[in-house]
Coordinates of C-alpha atoms in Angstrom, one line a residue:
M1 CA 10.5 12.5 -21.3
A2 CA 11.6 11.8 -24.8
S3 CA 14.1 9.4 -23.4
A4 CA 11.4 7.2 -22.0
A5 CA 9.5 7.1 -25.3
L6 CA 12.7 6.0 -27.1
I7 CA 13.4 3.3 -24.7
N8 CA 10.0 1.9 -25.3
F9 CA 11.0 0.9 -28.8
S10 CA 10.1 -2.8 -28.3
E11 CA 13.1 -4.9 -27.3
E12 CA 10.8 -7.8 -26.9
H13 CA 9.7 -7.5 -30.5
I14 CA 13.3 -7.7 -31.8
I15 CA 14.0 -10.7 -29.6
R16 CA 10.9 -12.4 -31.1
L17 CA 12.1 -11.6 -34.6
L18 CA 15.4 -13.2 -33.9
S19 CA 13.7 -16.5 -33.1
Y20 CA 11.6 -16.7 -36.3
S21 CA 13.3 -19.3 -38.5
H22 CA 11.6 -18.2 -41.7
I23 CA 13.0 -14.7 -41.2
Y24 CA 16.4 -16.1 -41.8
S25 CA 15.6 -16.6 -45.5
F26 CA 17.4 -13.6 -46.7
P27 CA 21.0 -13.0 -45.8
P28 CA 22.2 -11.3 -43.7
C29 CA 18.9 -10.8 -41.9
P30 CA 19.8 -12.4 -38.5
E31 CA 22.9 -10.2 -38.3
I32 CA 21.1 -7.0 -39.3
I33 CA 18.3 -7.6 -36.9
Q34 CA 20.9 -8.3 -34.2
Y35 CA 22.5 -5.0 -35.2
A36 CA 19.1 -3.3 -34.5
Y37 CA 18.9 -4.9 -31.1
D38 CA 22.4 -3.9 -30.2
T39 CA 21.8 -0.3 -31.3
R40 CA 18.6 -0.1 -29.2
T41 CA 20.4 -1.6 -26.2
R42 CA 23.3 0.9 -26.4
L43 CA 20.8 3.8 -26.9
Q44 CA 18.9 2.7 -23.8
A45 CA 22.0 2.5 -21.7
W46 CA 23.2 5.9 -22.9
I47 CA 19.8 7.6 -22.4
G48 CA 19.4 6.1 -18.9
G49 CA 22.2 8.2 -17.6
R50 CA 21.1 11.5 -19.2
D51 CA 18.3 14.0 -19.4
T52 CA 17.6 14.7 -23.0
N53 CA 14.9 17.2 -22.2
N54 CA 16.8 19.9 -23.9
K55 CA 15.3 22.4 -26.4
R56 CA 18.3 22.2 -28.7
G57 CA 17.9 18.5 -28.9
K58 CA 14.2 18.3 -29.5
P59 CA 14.2 18.0 -33.3
V60 CA 16.8 15.2 -33.4
E61 CA 15.2 13.4 -30.5
R62 CA 11.8 13.4 -32.3
E63 CA 13.5 12.2 -35.5
T64 CA 15.0 9.3 -33.6
R65 CA 11.7 8.4 -32.0
L66 CA 10.0 8.4 -35.4
A67 CA 12.8 6.3 -36.9
A68 CA 12.3 3.7 -34.1
F69 CA 8.5 3.7 -34.9
R70 CA 9.3 3.3 -38.6
L71 CA 11.6 0.4 -38.0
E72 CA 9.1 -1.3 -35.7
S73 CA 6.4 -0.9 -38.3
V74 CA 8.5 -2.4 -41.1
L75 CA 9.6 -5.4 -38.9
E76 CA 6.0 -6.1 -37.8
S77 CA 4.6 -5.7 -41.3
Y78 CA 7.1 -8.2 -42.6
V79 CA 6.2 -10.8 -40.0
S80 CA 2.5 -10.1 -40.3
S81 CA 2.5 -10.5 -44.1
H82 CA 4.5 -13.7 -44.0
F83 CA 2.2 -15.1 -41.3
I84 CA -1.1 -14.2 -43.0
S85 CA 0.1 -15.5 -46.5
E86 CA 1.7 -18.6 -44.9
S87 CA 4.2 -18.3 -47.8
Q88 CA 7.8 -19.5 -47.6
I89 CA 8.7 -17.6 -50.7
L90 CA 11.2 -14.8 -50.1
D91 CA 9.8 -11.3 -50.5
V92 CA 13.1 -9.6 -51.5
A93 CA 11.6 -6.1 -51.6
S94 CA 10.3 -6.4 -48.0
A95 CA 13.5 -7.9 -46.9
M96 CA 15.5 -5.0 -48.3
K97 CA 13.1 -2.6 -46.7
V98 CA 13.8 -4.1 -43.3
R99 CA 17.5 -3.8 -43.9
E100 CA 17.2 -0.2 -45.0
E101 CA 15.1 0.8 -42.0
I102 CA 17.4 -0.8 -39.5
I103 CA 20.4 1.1 -40.9
F104 CA 18.4 4.3 -40.9
F105 CA 17.4 3.8 -37.3
A106 CA 21.0 3.1 -36.3
E107 CA 22.3 6.2 -38.1
T108 CA 19.6 8.4 -36.6
A109 CA 20.3 7.1 -33.1
K110 CA 24.0 7.7 -33.6
K111 CA 23.2 11.3 -34.6
L112 CA 21.2 11.7 -31.3
V113 CA 24.1 10.4 -29.2
E114 CA 26.6 12.6 -31.0
Q115 CA 24.5 15.7 -30.6
F116 CA 23.9 15.2 -26.9
G117 CA 27.4 14.0 -26.4
Y118 CA 28.6 17.5 -27.2
L119 CA 25.8 19.3 -25.4
P120 CA 26.6 20.2 -21.8
Q121 CA 24.1 18.8 -19.4
Q122 CA 21.9 21.8 -18.6
P123 CA 20.6 22.1 -15.1
E124 CA 16.9 21.7 -14.6
E125 CA 14.8 24.8 -13.9
D126 CA 14.7 24.2 -10.2
D127 CA 18.4 23.5 -9.7
H128 CA 19.2 27.1 -8.8
V129 CA 15.8 28.3 -7.5
V130 CA 14.4 27.2 -4.2
V131 CA 10.8 26.4 -4.8
L132 CA 8.8 25.9 -1.6
S133 CA 6.9 22.6 -1.6
G134 CA 4.0 24.0 0.4
T135 CA 1.7 26.9 -0.5
D136 CA 3.8 29.8 0.8
H137 CA 4.9 30.8 -2.7
I138 CA 1.4 31.8 -3.7
E139 CA -0.1 32.9 -0.5
G140 CA 1.6 36.4 -0.4
K141 CA 0.8 36.8 3.3
K142 CA 0.7 34.3 6.1
S143 CA -2.7 32.6 5.9
K144 CA -4.6 31.0 8.7
M145 CA -3.9 27.3 9.1
F146 CA -6.8 24.8 8.7
G147 CA -6.9 21.1 9.4
L148 CA -3.6 21.0 11.3
D149 CA -4.8 20.7 14.9
D150 CA -4.6 16.9 15.2
E151 CA -1.3 16.7 13.3
L152 CA 0.2 19.5 15.4
V153 CA -0.7 17.6 18.6
Q154 CA 0.8 14.4 17.2
L155 CA 4.0 16.1 16.1
K156 CA 4.4 18.0 19.3
D157 CA 4.0 14.8 21.3
W158 CA 6.8 13.1 19.3
L159 CA 9.1 16.1 19.4
L160 CA 8.8 16.6 23.2
K161 CA 9.2 13.0 24.2
D162 CA 11.6 12.6 27.1
T163 CA 14.1 10.4 25.2
P164 CA 17.7 11.4 24.7
E165 CA 18.2 9.6 21.4
L166 CA 18.2 11.6 18.2
Q167 CA 14.9 11.1 16.4
A168 CA 13.9 12.0 12.8
I169 CA 10.3 12.5 11.9
P170 CA 9.2 12.6 8.2
I171 CA 6.1 14.5 7.1
V172 CA 5.1 12.9 3.9
G173 CA 2.3 13.8 1.4
M174 CA 1.7 14.9 -2.2
A175 CA 2.7 18.2 -3.7
G176 CA 0.7 21.1 -2.3
I177 CA -0.9 19.3 0.6
G178 CA 0.7 21.6 3.2
K179 CA 3.8 19.8 4.5
T180 CA 5.9 22.9 4.6
S181 CA 3.1 24.9 6.3
L182 CA 2.7 22.2 8.9
A183 CA 6.5 22.1 9.5
K184 CA 6.7 25.9 9.8
E185 CA 3.7 26.0 12.2
I186 CA 5.3 23.4 14.6
Y187 CA 8.7 25.1 14.2
E188 CA 7.2 28.4 15.4
D189 CA 5.1 26.9 18.2
P190 CA 5.9 28.6 21.5
D191 CA 6.3 25.2 23.4
I192 CA 8.7 24.0 20.7
V193 CA 10.7 27.3 20.7
S194 CA 11.1 27.1 24.5
H195 CA 12.0 23.4 24.5
F196 CA 14.7 23.5 21.9
E197 CA 17.7 25.8 22.6
C198 CA 18.7 26.1 18.9
R199 CA 16.7 25.7 15.7
A200 CA 17.3 25.7 12.0
F201 CA 14.9 25.5 9.0
V202 CA 16.6 24.5 5.7
S203 CA 15.2 23.9 2.2
V204 CA 16.9 20.9 0.7
G205 CA 15.6 20.4 -2.8
R206 CA 16.3 17.7 -5.4
Y207 CA 20.0 18.4 -5.8
Y208 CA 21.3 19.0 -2.3
K209 CA 24.9 19.2 -1.2
E210 CA 25.7 18.1 2.3
E211 CA 28.2 20.9 2.9
K212 CA 25.7 23.6 1.8
I213 CA 23.1 22.2 4.2
L214 CA 25.6 22.2 7.1
Q215 CA 26.5 25.8 6.3
D216 CA 22.8 26.8 6.3
I217 CA 22.2 25.1 9.6
Q218 CA 25.3 26.7 11.2
A219 CA 24.4 30.1 9.9
Q220 CA 20.9 30.0 11.5
M221 CA 22.1 28.7 14.8
N222 CA 24.8 31.4 14.9
H223 CA 26.5 30.2 18.1
E224 CA 28.2 27.2 19.7
T225 CA 25.7 24.4 20.0
D226 CA 27.6 21.8 22.0
G227 CA 25.4 20.2 24.5
M228 CA 22.3 22.1 23.3
R229 CA 19.0 20.4 22.4
C230 CA 18.4 21.3 18.7
L231 CA 15.5 21.1 16.3
I232 CA 16.4 21.0 12.5
V233 CA 13.8 21.0 9.8
L234 CA 14.9 19.7 6.4
D235 CA 12.2 20.8 4.0
D236 CA 11.5 19.3 0.5
V237 CA 13.7 16.1 0.7
W238 CA 13.9 13.9 -2.4
I239 CA 16.7 11.5 -1.8
D240 CA 16.6 8.7 0.8
E241 CA 20.4 8.7 1.2
I242 CA 20.0 11.8 3.3
W243 CA 19.1 9.5 6.3
F244 CA 22.8 8.6 6.5
E245 CA 23.7 12.3 6.9
L246 CA 21.2 13.1 9.7
P247 CA 23.6 12.5 12.6
R248 CA 26.1 14.7 10.9
F249 CA 23.6 17.5 10.5
S250 CA 22.6 17.4 14.1
G251 CA 26.0 16.9 15.6
N252 CA 25.2 13.4 16.5
K253 CA 23.8 14.6 19.8
E254 CA 22.1 12.2 22.4
N255 CA 20.3 15.0 24.3
G256 CA 16.8 15.0 22.9
S257 CA 17.6 16.7 19.6
R258 CA 15.0 16.2 16.8
I259 CA 15.0 16.4 13.0
I260 CA 11.8 16.9 10.9
L261 CA 11.9 16.0 7.2
T262 CA 9.2 17.0 4.7
T263 CA 9.0 14.9 1.5
R264 CA 6.6 14.0 -1.3
L265 CA 8.0 10.5 -1.6
E266 CA 6.9 7.6 0.7
E267 CA 10.1 5.9 -0.3
V268 CA 12.1 8.6 1.6
S269 CA 10.0 8.3 4.7
E270 CA 10.0 4.5 4.7
S271 CA 13.7 4.2 4.1
G272 CA 14.3 5.8 7.5
I273 CA 12.6 2.8 9.1
R274 CA 14.4 0.3 6.8
K275 CA 17.9 1.8 7.0
R276 CA 18.0 3.7 10.3
M277 CA 15.7 2.0 12.8
R278 CA 17.0 4.1 15.7
L279 CA 16.2 7.4 13.9
G280 CA 13.1 6.7 12.0
K281 CA 10.4 5.4 14.4
F282 CA 7.7 7.9 13.5
V283 CA 6.1 9.0 10.2
L284 CA 3.3 11.6 9.8
K285 CA 1.3 11.2 6.7
K286 CA -0.2 14.7 5.9
Q287 CA -3.9 14.4 5.3
F288 CA -6.1 16.2 2.9
L289 CA -8.5 18.9 4.2
N290 CA -12.1 17.8 4.9
Q291 CA -15.0 19.7 3.2
Q292 CA -15.4 22.2 6.1
E293 CA -11.7 22.9 6.4
S294 CA -11.5 23.4 2.6
W295 CA -14.4 25.8 2.8
L296 CA -12.8 27.8 5.6
L297 CA -9.5 28.0 3.7
F298 CA -11.3 29.2 0.6
C299 CA -13.2 31.9 2.5
D300 CA -10.0 33.0 4.2
K301 CA -8.5 33.7 0.9
M302 CA -11.6 35.2 -0.7
F303 CA -13.3 37.1 2.1
G304 CA -10.7 37.6 4.8
G305 CA -11.6 34.6 6.9
D306 CA -15.3 35.2 7.5
H307 CA -17.1 32.4 5.7
S308 CA -20.4 34.2 6.4
S309 CA -19.2 37.0 4.1
C310 CA -19.6 34.8 1.0
P311 CA -22.5 36.4 -0.9
T312 CA -25.6 34.2 -1.0
E313 CA -25.8 34.2 -4.7
L314 CA -22.2 32.9 -5.0
E315 CA -22.2 30.3 -2.3
E316 CA -23.7 27.4 -4.3
A317 CA -21.1 27.7 -7.0
A318 CA -18.3 28.4 -4.5
R319 CA -19.0 25.2 -2.5
K320 CA -19.0 23.2 -5.7
I321 CA -15.7 24.7 -6.8
V322 CA -14.1 24.0 -3.4
N323 CA -15.4 20.4 -3.3
K324 CA -13.9 19.8 -6.8
Y325 CA -10.4 20.3 -5.5
E326 CA -10.6 17.4 -3.0
G327 CA -9.0 19.0 0.0
L328 CA -5.7 20.0 -1.6
P329 CA -4.7 23.4 -0.1
L330 CA -2.4 24.4 -3.0
T331 CA -5.2 24.1 -5.6
I332 CA -7.9 25.7 -3.3
I333 CA -5.6 28.7 -2.8
T334 CA -4.9 28.8 -6.6
V335 CA -8.5 28.9 -7.6
A336 CA -9.3 31.5 -4.9
N337 CA -6.5 33.7 -6.3
H338 CA -8.0 33.3 -9.8
L339 CA -11.5 34.2 -8.6
L340 CA -10.2 37.3 -6.7
Q341 CA -9.1 38.7 -10.1
A342 CA -12.1 37.6 -12.0
E343 CA -15.8 38.5 -12.2
Q344 CA -17.7 38.1 -8.9
T345 CA -20.8 36.8 -10.6
P346 CA -22.7 33.6 -10.2
E347 CA -22.6 33.0 -14.0
Y348 CA -18.8 33.2 -14.1
W349 CA -18.3 31.1 -11.0
M350 CA -20.5 28.4 -12.4
Q351 CA -18.4 28.4 -15.6
V352 CA -15.3 27.9 -13.4
Q353 CA -17.1 25.1 -11.6
K354 CA -18.0 23.3 -14.8
K355 CA -14.4 23.5 -16.3
V356 CA -12.0 20.7 -16.0
H357 CA -10.3 22.1 -13.0
T358 CA -6.8 21.5 -14.4
D359 CA -7.4 24.4 -16.8
I360 CA -7.0 26.8 -14.0
I361 CA -4.1 24.9 -12.3
S362 CA -2.2 24.7 -15.6
A363 CA -2.7 28.4 -16.2
D364 CA -0.9 29.3 -12.9
K365 CA 2.8 29.0 -13.7
E366 CA 4.0 28.8 -10.1
T367 CA 1.5 26.1 -9.1
S368 CA 2.3 24.1 -12.2
Q369 CA 6.0 24.3 -11.4
V370 CA 5.4 22.9 -7.9
L371 CA 3.4 20.0 -9.3
Y372 CA 5.6 19.3 -12.4
R373 CA 8.6 18.5 -10.2
S374 CA 6.8 15.4 -9.0
Y375 CA 6.7 14.2 -12.6
K376 CA 10.2 15.2 -13.4
H377 CA 11.5 13.2 -10.4
L378 CA 9.9 9.9 -11.5
Q379 CA 12.3 7.2 -12.6
L380 CA 12.7 7.0 -16.4
Y381 CA 10.9 3.6 -16.6
L382 CA 7.9 5.0 -14.7
K383 CA 7.2 8.0 -16.9
P384 CA 5.6 6.0 -19.8
C385 CA 3.4 4.1 -17.3
F386 CA 2.3 7.4 -15.7
L387 CA 1.5 8.9 -19.1
Y388 CA -0.4 5.8 -20.2
M389 CA -3.0 6.4 -17.4
G390 CA -4.0 9.5 -19.4
V391 CA -5.7 7.3 -22.0
F392 CA -8.5 6.9 -19.5
P393 CA -11.0 9.8 -18.7
H394 CA -9.8 12.1 -16.0
D395 CA -12.4 10.9 -13.5
A396 CA -12.1 7.2 -14.4
N397 CA -11.8 4.6 -11.7
I398 CA -9.1 2.4 -13.3
T399 CA -8.9 -1.3 -12.4
A400 CA -5.3 -2.0 -11.4
S401 CA -5.2 -5.5 -12.9
K402 CA -6.4 -4.2 -16.3
L403 CA -4.0 -1.3 -16.2
T404 CA -1.0 -3.5 -15.5
K405 CA -2.0 -6.0 -18.2
L406 CA -2.2 -3.1 -20.7
W407 CA 1.3 -1.9 -19.6
C408 CA 2.7 -5.3 -20.3
A409 CA 0.9 -5.7 -23.7
E410 CA 2.2 -2.2 -24.8
G411 CA 5.7 -3.2 -24.0
L412 CA 6.2 -0.5 -21.3
L413 CA 8.1 -2.9 -19.0
E414 CA 11.3 -4.7 -19.5
P415 CA 10.5 -7.9 -21.3
S416 CA 10.2 -11.3 -19.6
I417 CA 9.7 -13.7 -22.5
G418 CA 7.6 -16.6 -21.4
K419 CA 7.2 -15.1 -18.0
A420 CA 3.9 -13.3 -18.2
S421 CA 3.0 -13.8 -14.6
L422 CA 6.4 -12.3 -13.5
E423 CA 5.9 -9.4 -15.9
E424 CA 2.5 -8.6 -14.3
Y425 CA 4.1 -8.8 -10.9
D426 CA 6.7 -6.2 -12.0
A427 CA 3.9 -4.0 -13.5
M428 CA 2.1 -4.0 -10.1
E429 CA 5.4 -3.0 -8.5
Y430 CA 5.6 -0.1 -11.0
L431 CA 2.1 1.0 -10.0
Q432 CA 3.1 0.9 -6.3
E433 CA 6.0 3.1 -7.1
L434 CA 3.7 5.7 -8.7
V435 CA 1.5 5.5 -5.6
S436 CA 4.5 6.0 -3.3
A437 CA 5.6 9.0 -5.4
N438 CA 2.1 10.5 -4.6
V439 CA 1.1 11.0 -8.3
V440 CA -1.4 8.2 -8.4
K441 CA -4.2 7.8 -6.0
V442 CA -5.5 4.4 -4.7
R443 CA -9.3 4.5 -4.9
Q444 CA -9.9 1.0 -3.5
R445 CA -7.9 -1.9 -2.0
N446 CA -8.6 -5.6 -2.2
S447 CA -9.1 -7.9 0.7
S448 CA -5.3 -8.6 0.9
G449 CA -4.4 -4.9 0.9
G450 CA -3.3 -4.7 -2.7
I451 CA -4.4 -2.0 -5.1
K452 CA -7.8 -2.7 -6.7
T453 CA -8.6 0.6 -8.4
C454 CA -6.7 3.8 -8.9
N455 CA -6.4 7.0 -10.9
I456 CA -4.1 9.9 -11.4
Y457 CA -4.5 12.7 -8.9
P458 CA -6.6 15.3 -10.7
V459 CA -3.9 18.0 -10.2
F460 CA -1.5 16.0 -12.3
W461 CA -3.9 15.5 -15.2
H462 CA -2.8 18.6 -17.1
I463 CA 0.9 17.5 -16.8
C464 CA 0.0 14.0 -18.1
M465 CA -1.9 15.4 -21.1
K466 CA 0.7 18.1 -21.9
E467 CA 3.6 15.6 -21.8
A468 CA 1.7 13.0 -23.8
K469 CA 0.9 15.5 -26.5
E470 CA 4.4 16.9 -26.7
H471 CA 5.9 13.4 -27.1
E472 CA 3.1 12.0 -29.3
F473 CA 2.5 9.3 -26.7
F474 CA -1.2 9.0 -27.4
H475 CA -4.0 10.9 -29.1
V476 CA -7.5 11.4 -27.7
I477 CA -9.9 11.3 -30.6
D478 CA -12.8 13.8 -30.6
S479 CA -15.1 15.3 -33.2
N480 CA -13.2 18.6 -33.4
N481 CA -9.5 18.2 -33.3
N482 CA -7.8 15.3 -35.0
Q483 CA -4.9 17.1 -36.5
G484 CA -1.5 15.4 -36.3
I485 CA -3.2 12.0 -35.9
E486 CA -0.9 10.6 -38.7
S487 CA 2.1 10.6 -36.3
Q488 CA 0.2 8.9 -33.5
H489 CA 0.5 5.2 -32.7
R490 CA -2.1 5.0 -29.9
Y491 CA -5.7 6.2 -30.2
C492 CA -8.1 6.5 -27.3
I493 CA -11.8 7.3 -27.5
H494 CA -13.6 8.6 -24.4
N495 CA -17.0 8.7 -26.2
N496 CA -17.9 5.6 -28.2
A497 CA -20.6 7.5 -30.0
L498 CA -17.8 9.2 -32.0
F499 CA -17.6 6.1 -34.1
G500 CA -20.9 7.1 -35.6
I501 CA -19.3 10.3 -37.1
K502 CA -18.1 9.7 -40.6
D503 CA -15.2 12.1 -40.4
V504 CA -13.9 10.5 -37.2
R505 CA -14.0 7.0 -38.8
K506 CA -12.3 8.3 -41.9
S507 CA -9.5 9.9 -40.0
M508 CA -8.9 6.7 -38.1
T509 CA -9.0 4.3 -41.1
S510 CA -6.7 6.4 -43.2
F511 CA -3.6 5.3 -41.2
S512 CA -2.4 1.7 -41.0
H513 CA 0.4 2.3 -38.4
V514 CA -1.9 2.3 -35.4
R515 CA -0.7 0.0 -32.5
S516 CA -3.4 0.6 -29.9
I517 CA -7.1 1.5 -29.9
L518 CA -8.6 2.0 -26.4
C519 CA -12.3 2.7 -26.0
T520 CA -12.4 3.9 -22.4
G521 CA -15.7 5.7 -22.4
P522 CA -19.0 4.5 -20.8
Q523 CA -20.6 1.2 -21.8
H524 CA -22.3 1.4 -25.2
Q525 CA -25.2 -1.1 -25.5
Y526 CA -25.9 -0.6 -29.2
P527 CA -23.6 -1.6 -32.0
V528 CA -21.4 1.0 -33.5
R529 CA -19.3 0.9 -36.7
I530 CA -15.7 0.4 -35.8
S531 CA -13.0 -0.4 -38.4
L532 CA -10.4 -3.0 -37.5
C533 CA -8.2 -2.6 -40.6
F534 CA -5.0 -2.1 -38.6
S535 CA -2.7 -5.0 -39.4
L536 CA -0.1 -3.9 -36.8
L537 CA -2.6 -3.5 -33.9
R538 CA -1.3 -4.8 -30.6
V539 CA -4.0 -3.6 -28.2
L540 CA -7.7 -3.5 -28.8
D541 CA -9.6 -2.5 -25.7
A542 CA -13.2 -2.2 -26.7
L543 CA -14.9 -3.9 -23.8
T544 CA -17.4 -1.1 -23.6
I545 CA -18.5 -1.8 -27.2
R546 CA -21.0 -4.6 -27.9
F547 CA -20.6 -6.7 -31.0
Y548 CA -23.6 -8.7 -32.1
F549 CA -21.5 -10.6 -34.7
F550 CA -17.9 -11.7 -34.3
P551 CA -15.6 -9.2 -36.1
S552 CA -13.8 -11.5 -38.5
E553 CA -11.1 -8.9 -39.1
V554 CA -9.8 -9.7 -35.6
V555 CA -8.2 -13.0 -36.5
K556 CA -6.0 -11.2 -39.0
L557 CA -4.5 -9.0 -36.3
V558 CA -1.6 -11.3 -35.6
Q559 CA 0.3 -8.8 -33.6
L560 CA -2.5 -8.5 -31.0
R561 CA -1.3 -9.0 -27.4
Y562 CA -4.4 -7.6 -25.6
L563 CA -8.0 -8.1 -26.8
A564 CA -11.2 -7.1 -25.1
F565 CA -14.7 -6.5 -26.5
T566 CA -18.2 -7.5 -25.6
Y567 CA -19.6 -10.4 -27.6
N568 CA -22.1 -13.1 -26.4
G569 CA -21.7 -15.6 -29.2
K570 CA -19.3 -18.5 -29.7
L571 CA -15.7 -17.7 -30.5
P572 CA -14.4 -19.1 -33.8
A573 CA -11.6 -21.6 -33.9
S574 CA -9.6 -19.2 -36.0
I575 CA -9.0 -17.1 -32.9
S576 CA -6.1 -19.4 -32.2
K577 CA -4.2 -17.7 -35.1
L578 CA -3.5 -14.8 -32.7
W579 CA -0.3 -16.4 -31.5
N580 CA 0.9 -13.2 -29.9
L581 CA -2.2 -12.8 -27.7
Q582 CA -1.4 -12.6 -24.0
Y583 CA -4.5 -11.0 -22.4

């Protein structure tokens, strides 16, 4: 994801700098700033076509990211100091510092390009390994199916319709919800087996080749299929272009042949309707298990299917554990496998119930691999937006309008200078793409059907936090572990009471490079001590903190784009000095 972090070096900020007339007071500043902009643009174009997630390139990639942050700090410091002092006198030392940092950034970026230019593109981990998208890889033996009855009836009705036209039916849903299990169940159904004269079940994956799929289909059918009614299952589809290949895979028959696709991406299922109306008339959205179905699946794994076999002393903890996983079969099976190998005591099970459930999921390598592929597949421009959602507590109900404004203020979108409303529209499109990729959950919709509140699916929380930590995307401040905070540009606080701890305040105030402070914990009715001595601050989200007196330091934060705090008094006229403020 390093690439995404680099691209977020603020193009908008450089464009703004190029428009400041008083910056032109030291030659050749316009040219050197334009050089920075050109370098950033070339780097973005180069990164967009590559995956720099390569262990050999990690050090130089981090060096380039830090160089970009350094340059941004120097540029913003220069503008802020000129604005606050209102002086037209040339600060030669600051001007030379700007020049030096631009040259340093350009040279570091060049080193990154040169290093990766000579490194072969290494295939990703799942390029040569077929990873089932369902739960089969961790089940060991074939488990009983739960919660499939209605979906099987619907699928069977579509498959057995007395229409000669070739039909393709996508099964869509998030990772681990049981798409593959459902497809296998219908594939082996006796009525389906007798209806279709030849069948094939092929795993596609992210990097499929048409010829390989054709070979796999032909190998399974193993005989001449002309005139025969065929059923083909294409499991784990990631690319919507596959719709154009479907007639080729099926032999373009008009004899009642059917194709089932399983996919995590709503974009893939919807494109069948957009691009191939004749093929894509039906879509089955795989549903989560309800509480009873989740309980039955858990008991099947733990006690051989007899839910009455759950010891009485374990049942309370067991039901709480099951409910915590919100009906996702993959995670219910994972936690059951964990408990099978652990202490069968109420005390231990209650410990498991109280844990953030991603601890267990992240500890299971195969489960993590299945989930991680959803993140890796996200478009480069979506990854920072996904990671940003980690600044909120894992169980937060995030207001979509606030989230998209924060994305805009942080510069996570392509800039639209003077077009804030258009930028917010783009941000909402980004959010919809994350929802369509089944990594973000819609909690509520507004009266017009738009997204009102949302959050990350709990199973992706550990991925979000792991990636954010690795790429220094943000730092969650707590009372225990604030090491490495000096390299962070974005602080988030999930518990506002931490401002009352002297060591926490000291660790925050000792660094002037902070760009964002986000207080995303519960509402705090009583005043807390919060320092605002961050001259480069762009985002201050402290809505859950009450100020009884207007914090005068705010009007000096000339880089602020987003400001939110609770204050019942009258705003001073000096608030107009915040000329960058957007939200």
